[in-house]
Coordinates of C-alpha atoms in Angstrom, one line a residue:
Chain A
M2 CA 5.4 -1.7 -47.0
S3 CA 8.7 -3.0 -48.5
L4 CA 12.0 -2.5 -46.7
P5 CA 15.6 -2.6 -47.8
T6 CA 16.8 -6.1 -48.5
A7 CA 20.5 -5.9 -49.2
P8 CA 22.8 -7.9 -46.9
R9 CA 24.2 -5.8 -44.2
T10 CA 27.2 -6.1 -41.8
V11 CA 27.0 -4.3 -38.5
A12 CA 29.7 -1.9 -37.6
A13 CA 32.6 -3.3 -35.6
P14 CA 32.1 -1.3 -32.3
L15 CA 28.7 -2.9 -31.8
L16 CA 29.8 -6.4 -32.2
L17 CA 30.0 -8.8 -29.3
I18 CA 32.1 -11.9 -29.9
G19 CA 30.9 -14.3 -27.4
L20 CA 30.5 -18.0 -26.8
L21 CA 29.6 -20.3 -29.6
A22 CA 25.9 -21.2 -29.5
G23 CA 26.9 -24.9 -29.8
A24 CA 24.2 -25.6 -32.3
P25 CA 25.1 -28.6 -34.4
G26 CA 24.6 -28.4 -38.2
G27 CA 21.6 -29.9 -39.8
A28 CA 18.0 -29.8 -39.0
E29 CA 16.5 -28.2 -35.9
A30 CA 19.6 -26.1 -35.1
Q31 CA 18.4 -23.5 -32.4
F32 CA 19.5 -20.0 -31.6
R33 CA 18.1 -17.2 -29.5
W34 CA 17.3 -13.6 -30.5
N35 CA 16.1 -11.0 -27.9
V36 CA 15.5 -7.3 -27.6
I37 CA 17.9 -6.1 -25.0
R38 CA 17.9 -2.4 -25.3
I39 CA 16.0 0.5 -26.9
E40 CA 17.9 3.7 -27.3
A41 CA 16.3 7.0 -27.8
P42 CA 17.5 10.6 -27.2
G43 CA 17.5 11.2 -23.5
E44 CA 16.6 7.7 -22.5
T45 CA 17.9 4.1 -22.9
R46 CA 15.6 1.3 -21.8
E47 CA 16.9 -2.1 -20.7
G48 CA 15.8 -5.0 -18.6
A49 CA 12.4 -4.8 -17.0
D50 CA 11.9 -1.3 -18.4
L51 CA 11.6 -2.8 -21.9
R52 CA 8.3 -4.4 -21.1
R53 CA 6.4 -1.3 -20.2
G54 CA 3.9 -1.4 -23.0
G55 CA 0.7 -3.6 -23.3
T56 CA -1.2 -3.9 -20.1
S57 CA -0.3 -4.6 -16.5
D58 CA -1.5 -8.2 -17.0
N59 CA 0.3 -8.7 -20.3
P60 CA 3.3 -6.3 -20.6
Q61 CA 4.9 -6.1 -23.9
V62 CA 8.0 -4.5 -25.5
S63 CA 6.6 -1.5 -27.2
I64 CA 7.7 1.5 -29.2
N65 CA 5.9 4.8 -28.4
A66 CA 5.3 7.8 -30.5
E67 CA 8.3 9.7 -29.3
E68 CA 10.6 6.7 -30.0
C69 CA 9.1 6.2 -33.4
V70 CA 9.6 9.8 -34.4
S71 CA 13.3 9.9 -33.4
A72 CA 15.5 8.8 -36.2
T73 CA 18.2 7.7 -33.8
T74 CA 16.0 5.3 -31.8
V75 CA 17.3 1.8 -32.3
V76 CA 16.4 -1.7 -31.1
T77 CA 19.4 -3.8 -30.0
Q78 CA 19.4 -7.5 -29.8
T79 CA 21.7 -10.3 -28.7
I80 CA 21.9 -13.1 -31.1
M81 CA 23.2 -16.7 -30.6
F82 CA 23.6 -17.8 -34.1
P83 CA 24.4 -21.3 -35.6
T84 CA 27.7 -20.5 -37.3
E85 CA 27.3 -23.1 -40.0
F86 CA 25.0 -20.6 -41.7
T87 CA 26.1 -17.3 -43.2
N88 CA 23.2 -14.9 -42.9
L89 CA 20.5 -13.8 -40.5
D90 CA 17.4 -13.2 -42.7
V91 CA 14.9 -11.0 -40.9
W92 CA 11.2 -11.1 -41.6
R93 CA 8.2 -9.3 -40.1
G94 CA 4.6 -10.3 -39.8
R95 CA 1.5 -9.2 -37.9
G96 CA 1.2 -11.9 -35.3
L97 CA 2.5 -14.5 -37.8
D98 CA 5.2 -17.1 -37.5
C99 CA 7.4 -16.0 -40.4
A100 CA 9.7 -19.0 -39.9
T101 CA 6.8 -21.0 -41.5
E102 CA 7.6 -21.2 -45.2
G103 CA 4.0 -20.6 -46.2
N104 CA 3.9 -17.2 -44.5
R105 CA 6.9 -16.1 -46.7
N106 CA 5.4 -17.3 -49.9
I107 CA 5.9 -14.6 -52.5
M108 CA 2.3 -14.9 -53.7
T109 CA 0.2 -15.7 -50.7
G110 CA 2.5 -15.1 -47.7
A111 CA 1.8 -12.1 -45.4
C112 CA 5.3 -11.7 -44.0
E113 CA 7.5 -9.0 -45.2
H114 CA 11.3 -9.1 -45.6
V115 CA 13.1 -6.6 -43.4
E116 CA 16.8 -7.2 -44.2
T117 CA 19.5 -9.8 -44.4
I118 CA 22.6 -9.5 -42.2
N119 CA 25.9 -11.3 -42.8
M120 CA 26.9 -12.8 -39.5
D121 CA 30.6 -13.1 -40.3
A122 CA 30.7 -16.6 -38.6
Q123 CA 29.9 -15.1 -35.2
A124 CA 27.6 -16.9 -32.9
M125 CA 26.8 -14.1 -30.4
R126 CA 26.6 -10.5 -31.3
E127 CA 24.5 -7.3 -30.9
V128 CA 22.6 -6.0 -33.9
E129 CA 21.1 -2.6 -34.1
F130 CA 18.1 -1.7 -36.1
P131 CA 16.7 1.8 -36.5
V132 CA 13.1 1.4 -35.3
T133 CA 11.8 2.9 -38.5
E134 CA 13.2 -0.1 -40.3
L135 CA 11.2 -2.5 -38.1
L136 CA 7.9 -0.8 -37.6
P137 CA 5.5 1.3 -39.7
C138 CA 5.7 4.3 -37.5
D139 CA 3.7 6.5 -39.8
D140 CA 0.7 4.1 -39.9
T141 CA -1.5 5.0 -37.0
T142 CA -4.0 2.3 -38.1
A143 CA -1.3 -0.1 -37.0
N144 CA -1.4 1.3 -33.5
G145 CA -1.6 -1.5 -30.9
V146 CA -0.4 -4.1 -33.4
T147 CA 2.2 -6.6 -32.1
Y148 CA 4.6 -7.5 -34.8
S149 CA 6.5 -10.8 -34.8
F150 CA 10.1 -10.7 -36.1
A151 CA 11.6 -14.0 -37.3
G152 CA 15.3 -14.3 -37.8
L153 CA 16.2 -17.2 -40.1
A154 CA 19.6 -18.8 -40.2
T155 CA 20.3 -19.3 -43.9
D156 CA 23.0 -19.0 -46.6
A157 CA 20.6 -17.1 -48.8
A158 CA 19.1 -13.6 -48.8
Q159 CA 15.3 -13.1 -48.6
D160 CA 15.0 -16.8 -48.2
R161 CA 11.5 -18.0 -48.9
G162 CA 12.3 -21.7 -48.6
P163 CA 12.4 -24.0 -45.6
V164 CA 14.9 -23.2 -42.9
D165 CA 16.7 -25.3 -40.3
A166 CA 17.0 -22.7 -37.6
S167 CA 15.1 -19.7 -36.5
A168 CA 14.4 -17.4 -33.6
A169 CA 11.8 -14.7 -33.0
F170 CA 10.9 -11.7 -30.9
E171 CA 7.9 -9.3 -30.8
L172 CA 7.5 -5.5 -30.8
Q173 CA 4.3 -3.7 -30.2
L174 CA 3.6 -0.4 -32.0
D175 CA 2.0 2.0 -29.5
V176 CA 2.0 5.5 -30.9
V177 CA -1.4 6.8 -29.8
G178 CA -2.0 8.2 -26.4
P179 CA -5.1 7.6 -24.2
A180 CA -8.2 9.7 -24.4
A181 CA -8.5 12.9 -22.5
P182 CA -10.0 12.6 -19.0
T183 CA -13.5 13.9 -18.6
G184 CA -15.5 15.1 -15.7
V185 CA -12.7 17.3 -14.3
T186 CA -13.6 19.4 -11.3
A187 CA -11.5 21.6 -9.0
G188 CA -12.1 23.5 -5.9
T189 CA -10.7 26.2 -3.6
G190 CA -8.0 26.0 -1.0
N191 CA -4.5 27.1 -0.1
T192 CA -1.9 24.4 0.1
Q193 CA -4.0 21.5 -1.0
I194 CA -6.6 22.3 -3.7
P195 CA -8.4 19.2 -4.8
V196 CA -8.7 18.3 -8.5
R197 CA -10.8 15.3 -9.5
W198 CA -11.7 13.6 -12.8
D199 CA -13.3 10.5 -14.2
G200 CA -10.9 7.7 -14.9
V201 CA -10.0 6.9 -18.5
G202 CA -11.1 3.5 -19.5
G203 CA -8.6 0.6 -19.4
V204 CA -6.7 1.4 -16.2
Q205 CA -4.5 -1.6 -16.9
S206 CA -3.0 0.1 -19.9
L207 CA -2.4 3.4 -18.1
F208 CA 0.8 4.6 -16.4
E209 CA -0.2 7.8 -14.7
Y210 CA -2.2 11.0 -14.8
R211 CA -0.7 14.5 -15.0
V212 CA -2.1 17.9 -13.9
Y213 CA -0.9 21.0 -15.7
G214 CA -1.3 24.6 -14.9
D215 CA -2.2 27.2 -17.5
E216 CA 0.6 29.5 -18.5
S217 CA -1.3 31.5 -21.0
G218 CA -2.5 34.1 -18.4
A219 CA -6.0 33.7 -19.7
D220 CA -8.9 33.9 -17.2
C221 CA -11.1 31.1 -16.2
E222 CA -13.7 31.9 -18.8
A223 CA -11.3 31.7 -21.7
S224 CA -11.9 29.0 -24.3
A225 CA -10.2 25.7 -23.9
D226 CA -8.0 26.2 -27.0
T227 CA -6.2 29.1 -25.3
F228 CA -4.8 26.8 -22.6
V229 CA -1.0 26.6 -22.6
P230 CA 0.2 23.8 -20.4
G231 CA 3.4 24.2 -18.3
T232 CA 6.5 22.4 -19.3
S233 CA 6.2 20.2 -16.2
P234 CA 3.0 18.9 -14.5
V235 CA 2.2 20.5 -11.1
A236 CA 1.0 17.1 -9.9
T237 CA 1.0 13.4 -11.0
T238 CA -0.9 10.4 -9.7
N239 CA -0.7 6.7 -10.4
A240 CA -3.2 5.1 -12.9
N241 CA -5.5 4.0 -10.1
S242 CA -6.1 7.4 -8.7
T243 CA -8.6 9.9 -10.1
S244 CA -7.9 12.8 -7.8
T245 CA -5.0 14.8 -6.4
N246 CA -4.2 18.0 -4.6
V247 CA -2.4 21.0 -6.1
S248 CA -0.7 23.8 -4.2
G249 CA -1.8 27.3 -4.8
A250 CA 1.7 28.5 -4.4
A251 CA 3.0 26.0 -6.9
L252 CA 0.6 27.4 -9.4
G253 CA 1.9 30.9 -8.7
L254 CA -1.3 32.1 -7.2
G255 CA -1.9 34.8 -4.6
F256 CA -4.9 34.7 -2.3
G257 CA -8.0 35.3 -4.3
D258 CA -6.3 34.5 -7.6
S259 CA -7.5 31.8 -10.0
V260 CA -5.9 29.8 -12.8
R261 CA -7.0 27.0 -15.0
V262 CA -5.7 23.5 -14.8
A263 CA -6.1 20.5 -17.1
V264 CA -5.4 16.8 -16.8
T265 CA -3.8 14.3 -19.2
A266 CA -3.5 10.5 -19.1
V267 CA -0.3 8.7 -19.9
D268 CA -0.3 5.0 -21.1
R269 CA 2.2 2.4 -20.2
A270 CA 4.2 3.0 -23.3
R271 CA 4.5 6.6 -22.1
N272 CA 2.3 8.1 -24.7
E273 CA 0.6 11.2 -23.3
G274 CA -3.0 11.8 -24.4
A275 CA -4.8 15.0 -25.0
L276 CA -5.6 17.7 -22.4
S277 CA -8.9 17.6 -20.6
E278 CA -11.3 20.5 -20.6
P279 CA -9.6 23.0 -18.3
V280 CA -11.2 23.9 -15.0
C281 CA -10.6 26.8 -12.6
V282 CA -8.8 26.5 -9.2
T283 CA -8.8 29.4 -6.8
R284 CA -6.4 30.0 -4.0
V285 CA -8.0 31.2 -0.7
E286 CA -6.7 31.7 2.8
T287 CA -8.1 29.0 5.0
E288 CA -8.5 28.4 8.7
G289 CA -8.5 25.2 10.7
F290 CA -9.5 24.2 14.1
C291 CA -7.3 26.5 16.2
A292 CA -8.2 29.7 14.3
T293 CA -11.9 28.8 14.5
H294 CA -11.6 27.9 18.2
E295 CA -9.7 31.2 19.0
A296 CA -12.3 33.2 17.1
E297 CA -14.9 31.8 19.4
G298 CA -12.9 32.8 22.5
G299 CA -11.0 29.6 23.0
E300 CA -7.3 29.1 23.7
C301 CA -5.0 27.2 21.3
D302 CA -1.5 27.5 22.7
G303 CA 0.8 25.8 20.2
C304 CA 4.5 24.8 20.3
S305 CA 6.6 22.1 18.9
V306 CA 5.7 18.8 20.6
G307 CA 4.2 15.9 18.5
G308 CA 3.9 12.2 18.0
T309 CA 2.9 9.7 15.4
P310 CA -0.2 7.5 15.5
A311 CA 1.7 4.4 14.4
R312 CA 3.8 4.5 17.5
A313 CA 0.8 4.6 19.7
V314 CA -0.5 1.1 18.8
G315 CA 2.9 -0.2 17.9
L316 CA 4.2 0.4 21.4
S317 CA 1.4 -1.5 22.9
G318 CA 1.7 -4.4 20.4
L319 CA 5.4 -4.7 20.9
A320 CA 5.1 -4.7 24.7
L321 CA 2.4 -7.3 24.6
A322 CA 4.4 -9.6 22.3
A323 CA 7.5 -9.2 24.5
L324 CA 5.6 -10.1 27.6
A325 CA 3.9 -13.1 26.0
G326 CA 7.1 -14.3 24.6
S327 CA 8.8 -14.2 28.0
M328 CA 6.0 -16.1 29.6
R329 CA 5.9 -18.9 26.9
R330 CA 5.8 -22.3 28.4
R331 CA 5.4 -20.9 31.9
R332 CA 5.6 -23.8 34.4
Y333 CA 2.1 -24.8 35.6
T334 CA 1.6 -24.2 39.2
Chain B
M7 CA -15.2 -59.9 55.3
T8 CA -11.4 -59.7 54.9
R9 CA -11.9 -60.2 51.1
G10 CA -14.3 -57.3 51.0
L11 CA -12.1 -55.0 53.0
A12 CA -9.2 -55.9 50.8
F13 CA -11.3 -55.1 47.7
A14 CA -12.4 -51.8 49.1
A15 CA -8.9 -50.9 50.0
A16 CA -7.7 -51.7 46.5
C17 CA -10.5 -49.5 45.1
G18 CA -9.6 -46.7 47.4
A19 CA -5.9 -47.0 46.4
V20 CA -6.8 -46.9 42.8
A21 CA -9.0 -43.8 43.3
L22 CA -6.2 -42.0 45.2
A23 CA -3.6 -42.9 42.6
A24 CA -5.9 -41.6 39.8
G25 CA -5.8 -38.0 41.4
S26 CA -8.7 -35.7 40.7
P27 CA -9.1 -35.1 37.0
A28 CA -11.3 -32.3 35.7
A29 CA -14.9 -33.1 35.2
G30 CA -15.5 -35.2 32.2
Q31 CA -11.8 -36.3 31.9
T32 CA -10.0 -39.4 33.0
F33 CA -6.4 -40.0 33.8
A34 CA -6.1 -41.9 30.5
D35 CA -7.7 -39.0 28.5
D36 CA -5.2 -37.6 26.0
N37 CA -6.5 -34.1 26.7
Y38 CA -6.0 -34.3 30.4
R39 CA -4.1 -31.2 31.5
G40 CA -3.7 -31.9 35.2
P41 CA -5.7 -30.5 38.1
P42 CA -7.5 -27.2 37.8
R43 CA -5.4 -24.1 38.2
A44 CA -5.3 -22.7 41.7
V45 CA -7.4 -19.7 42.4
G46 CA -5.4 -16.5 42.7
S47 CA -2.6 -17.7 40.4
A48 CA -0.3 -14.9 39.3
D49 CA -1.3 -12.8 36.3
P50 CA 0.3 -9.5 37.0
F51 CA 0.5 -8.2 33.4
V52 CA -2.6 -7.2 31.4
G53 CA -2.5 -5.9 27.9
Q54 CA -5.4 -4.7 25.7
I55 CA -6.2 -3.0 22.5
G56 CA -9.5 -1.5 21.4
V57 CA -11.4 0.9 19.3
G58 CA -13.9 3.5 20.4
L59 CA -15.7 6.8 19.8
W60 CA -14.4 10.0 21.3
E61 CA -15.5 13.5 20.8
P62 CA -13.6 15.9 23.1
D63 CA -15.2 19.2 24.2
P64 CA -13.0 22.2 23.6
G65 CA -15.5 24.5 25.3
T66 CA -16.4 26.4 22.1
G67 CA -18.5 25.3 19.1
A68 CA -15.4 25.0 16.9
F69 CA -15.2 21.2 17.1
G70 CA -18.8 20.8 15.9
T71 CA -18.5 23.6 13.3
L72 CA -15.4 22.2 11.7
F73 CA -15.7 18.4 12.2
D74 CA -19.5 18.1 12.1
G75 CA -20.0 15.2 14.5
D76 CA -16.8 13.4 13.6
Q77 CA -16.0 11.0 16.5
G78 CA -12.7 9.6 15.5
P79 CA -12.5 6.7 15.9
L80 CA -10.1 6.3 18.8
I81 CA -7.6 3.5 18.7
Q82 CA -6.2 2.8 22.1
G83 CA -3.8 0.3 23.7
E84 CA -2.9 -0.3 27.3
I85 CA -0.4 -2.2 29.4
D86 CA -1.0 -2.8 33.1
Y87 CA 1.4 -4.1 35.7
L88 CA -0.6 -5.3 38.7
P89 CA 1.8 -6.7 41.3
L90 CA -0.3 -6.4 44.4
R91 CA -2.9 -9.0 45.2
I92 CA -5.8 -8.0 47.4
P93 CA -7.4 -11.3 48.7
Y94 CA -10.9 -11.8 47.6
V95 CA -10.9 -8.5 45.7
G96 CA -8.4 -8.4 42.8
R97 CA -5.1 -6.9 41.8
L98 CA -3.7 -3.4 42.1
G99 CA -1.0 -1.7 40.1
V100 CA -0.3 0.8 37.4
G101 CA -1.1 1.1 33.7
L102 CA 0.0 3.0 30.6
Q103 CA -2.5 3.9 28.0
V104 CA -1.7 5.2 24.5
G105 CA -4.1 6.2 21.9
W106 CA -4.7 8.0 18.6
A107 CA -7.7 9.7 17.0
R108 CA -8.0 12.1 14.0
Y109 CA -10.9 14.4 13.1
T110 CA -11.3 15.9 9.6
G111 CA -13.5 18.4 7.9
D112 CA -13.4 21.2 5.2
A113 CA -11.4 24.2 6.3
I114 CA -13.1 27.5 6.6
V115 CA -12.3 30.4 4.2
S116 CA -10.7 33.1 6.3
G117 CA -13.0 36.1 7.0
S118 CA -16.1 34.2 6.1
D119 CA -18.2 31.3 7.1
Q120 CA -17.8 29.6 3.8
R121 CA -16.1 26.2 3.5
S122 CA -13.2 25.6 1.2
D123 CA -12.3 22.3 -0.4
E124 CA -9.1 22.0 1.6
E125 CA -9.0 19.6 4.5
A126 CA -8.6 20.7 8.1
S127 CA -7.7 18.1 10.7
L128 CA -7.1 17.7 14.5
T129 CA -5.0 14.8 15.5
L130 CA -4.9 13.6 19.1
F131 CA -2.4 11.3 20.7
P132 CA -3.5 10.7 24.3
L133 CA -1.1 9.2 26.9
A134 CA -2.3 8.3 30.3
A135 CA -0.4 6.9 33.4
L136 CA -3.0 5.3 35.6
A137 CA -3.5 3.6 38.9
V138 CA -5.5 0.4 38.2
L139 CA -7.6 -1.8 40.4
R140 CA -8.8 -5.0 38.7
V141 CA -11.5 -6.8 40.6
D142 CA -11.5 -10.4 39.5
V143 CA -13.3 -11.9 42.5
L144 CA -16.3 -12.9 40.4
P145 CA -14.4 -15.3 38.0
R146 CA -11.9 -16.5 40.6
H147 CA -14.3 -17.3 43.4
L148 CA -17.8 -17.3 42.0
G149 CA -17.3 -18.7 38.5
V150 CA -18.8 -15.6 36.9
P151 CA -16.5 -14.6 34.0
L152 CA -16.8 -10.8 34.6
V153 CA -13.9 -8.6 35.7
L154 CA -14.4 -5.0 36.7
S155 CA -11.7 -2.4 36.7
G156 CA -11.3 1.1 37.9
K157 CA -8.6 3.5 36.7
I158 CA -7.5 7.0 37.5
G159 CA -4.4 9.0 36.7
A160 CA -2.6 11.7 34.7
D161 CA -3.6 12.4 31.2
G162 CA -1.4 14.0 28.6
I163 CA -2.9 14.6 25.1
V164 CA -0.5 15.5 22.3
W165 CA -2.5 17.4 19.7
R166 CA -1.9 18.8 16.3
S167 CA -4.1 21.1 14.2
E168 CA -3.5 21.1 10.4
V169 CA -4.9 22.8 7.4
G170 CA -3.9 21.2 4.1
E171 CA -0.1 20.8 4.3
R172 CA 0.2 23.5 6.9
T173 CA 0.5 22.8 10.7
E174 CA -1.6 25.5 12.5
A175 CA -0.4 24.6 16.0
R176 CA 0.6 21.6 18.1
N177 CA 1.3 21.1 21.8
V178 CA 0.4 18.8 24.7
T179 CA -2.4 19.4 27.1
F180 CA -2.6 17.9 30.6
G181 CA -5.3 16.8 33.0
L182 CA -6.8 13.9 34.9
R183 CA -8.2 10.7 33.3
W184 CA -10.6 8.3 34.9
A185 CA -11.9 5.0 33.4
A186 CA -14.2 2.1 34.4
Q187 CA -14.1 -1.2 32.6
A188 CA -16.2 -4.4 32.4
A189 CA -14.4 -7.4 30.8
L190 CA -15.8 -10.7 29.8
E191 CA -13.3 -13.5 30.3
L192 CA -13.3 -15.9 27.3
D193 CA -11.9 -18.9 29.2
F194 CA -15.3 -20.4 29.9
F195 CA -16.1 -20.8 26.2
D196 CA -13.3 -23.3 25.7
P197 CA -11.4 -24.2 28.9
R198 CA -9.1 -26.6 27.1
A199 CA -8.0 -24.0 24.6
A200 CA -7.5 -21.6 27.4
R201 CA -5.3 -24.1 29.2
R202 CA -3.2 -24.7 26.1
L203 CA -2.8 -21.0 25.7
D204 CA -1.6 -20.8 29.3
D205 CA 0.8 -23.8 28.9
E206 CA 2.4 -22.7 25.7
W207 CA 2.3 -18.9 26.0
G208 CA 1.7 -18.1 29.6
I209 CA -1.5 -16.3 28.8
N210 CA -3.8 -16.9 31.8
H211 CA -6.9 -15.3 30.4
T212 CA -8.2 -13.5 27.4
F213 CA -11.1 -11.2 27.5
L214 CA -13.4 -8.8 25.7
F215 CA -13.8 -5.4 27.3
F216 CA -15.9 -2.3 27.3
E217 CA -14.5 0.8 28.9
V218 CA -15.9 4.2 29.5
F219 CA -13.5 7.1 30.3
G220 CA -13.3 10.8 30.8
S221 CA -10.6 13.5 30.9
T222 CA -10.1 17.0 32.2
A223 CA -7.2 17.8 30.0
N224 CA -7.2 21.6 29.4
T225 CA -3.8 23.3 30.0
T226 CA -3.0 24.3 26.4
L227 CA -6.1 23.3 24.6
T228 CA -9.3 22.2 26.3
L229 CA -10.0 18.7 25.3
T230 CA -12.2 17.6 28.2
T231 CA -14.3 14.5 27.9
D232 CA -17.3 13.8 30.0
L233 CA -17.9 10.3 28.7
A234 CA -16.3 8.3 25.8
W235 CA -15.9 4.6 25.3
V236 CA -13.6 2.1 23.9
A237 CA -14.0 -1.7 23.4
G238 CA -11.7 -4.5 22.3
L239 CA -9.7 -7.5 23.2
G240 CA -7.2 -8.1 26.0
L241 CA -5.1 -10.8 27.7
A242 CA -3.7 -11.4 31.2
I243 CA -0.3 -12.9 31.6

């Protein structure tokens, strides 16, 4: 895929004139180039929130399906640039070091030119890129691919020769959500109706599970394609959990009523996968120990006195520690 | 003769000056900790923590119906203050027990005997103020590391019955608690370590205990207990 190559100057409001990079002229001049912000409608990601793609063991800066679709989503970087050069020449490769001359060879190189930016003799500045300029958002076969972006300090445009200074960052394209959970079951209850499912593979790449109620009004025997999920989930769990409880009242159920629920998985890049097969939950009126005890002729006289289990052992432990501390180094008698 | 008497006197003087170290130790031993601790030394505070099984009897079949043999477990701690020394018997004082147990099962669908998938629970938080007699004559005078204790006093059990997120009822029920304990002192396993624990922390004895108890608590909810048990670790300071 070829991208625009004309030199570009970033609009003034976005410029940051900062300290000189201090890079001397000549060979091996160094500068840094990082993703510092991803802006999308309704959300701006910065800092630790940038690296929410990949897996929990290997987090990566990723772009999800929603960010790819939005035309206003941008990637913002801070650049420390050797001011003896004129342009920042941007190249992209799939896991390649595009600063290497051979990877930019017009015949055999696998790197693609993205664009050339006139740096206006500034060492430090922010540069915005529409994400669609950086990543092939329409290419689902590229899902999961980590792209390396090399910025070359040069006086040319689309420079395919050797360069003295370069910097790089990576972006992962993650536009496909996880598979739908399977093995979903649900039960009966009142305020805590259990819903369980089999975990989607690769828990390290998951962020959470969501449970949705059906708003179509269809009965439990309706086909799955009639399921209309609510705008918000009725319950969410972390990626390590494969069960949760839903409230009958939160689902809008009266006693004896039923509704379907379905579960989705969300990956770390916040792509939400497909809905599971819907299952039926039924709200019933339930009784606990006291009601059962009274039904059998017992007495269960309740009022408002209570305590917490943590205090029970904690009190003993604290008292023991206090006594032991006060007796430390007791004189031998 | 004079020379022999002088030699014997010198030996005796050396023997007296050496004191009476513990068996197997000499005055020059780096681990020597002084003469044995006097019998009946003060250890008025006793603390313990343990785990046990407890299935109270509410007087109906509801407990078995709902919790199907669930016996907790019970987690229980106790602090005793035993200021009175009864010679050749042990120590007498008061104690405070606190505990926690929780029983769970599937809630019953109203108007039927069917079970739902929602959880029903009964949480108990027993508090007991007890008179405690700790008979330590066996380890102190006979070298047998076994301490027996008897306890009796007031029992207050805070209870809470819940179904899902809903609290059905909660209150406190009162009665009488009794307990009998057998404790194995651990000092005899490693007397040097026990002595160091005493010197540095003031802990006179550590012990493993097994305790059986019962309760007649029944003022707001019958939670009587004929016999339950708890076992764990304790220390005397």
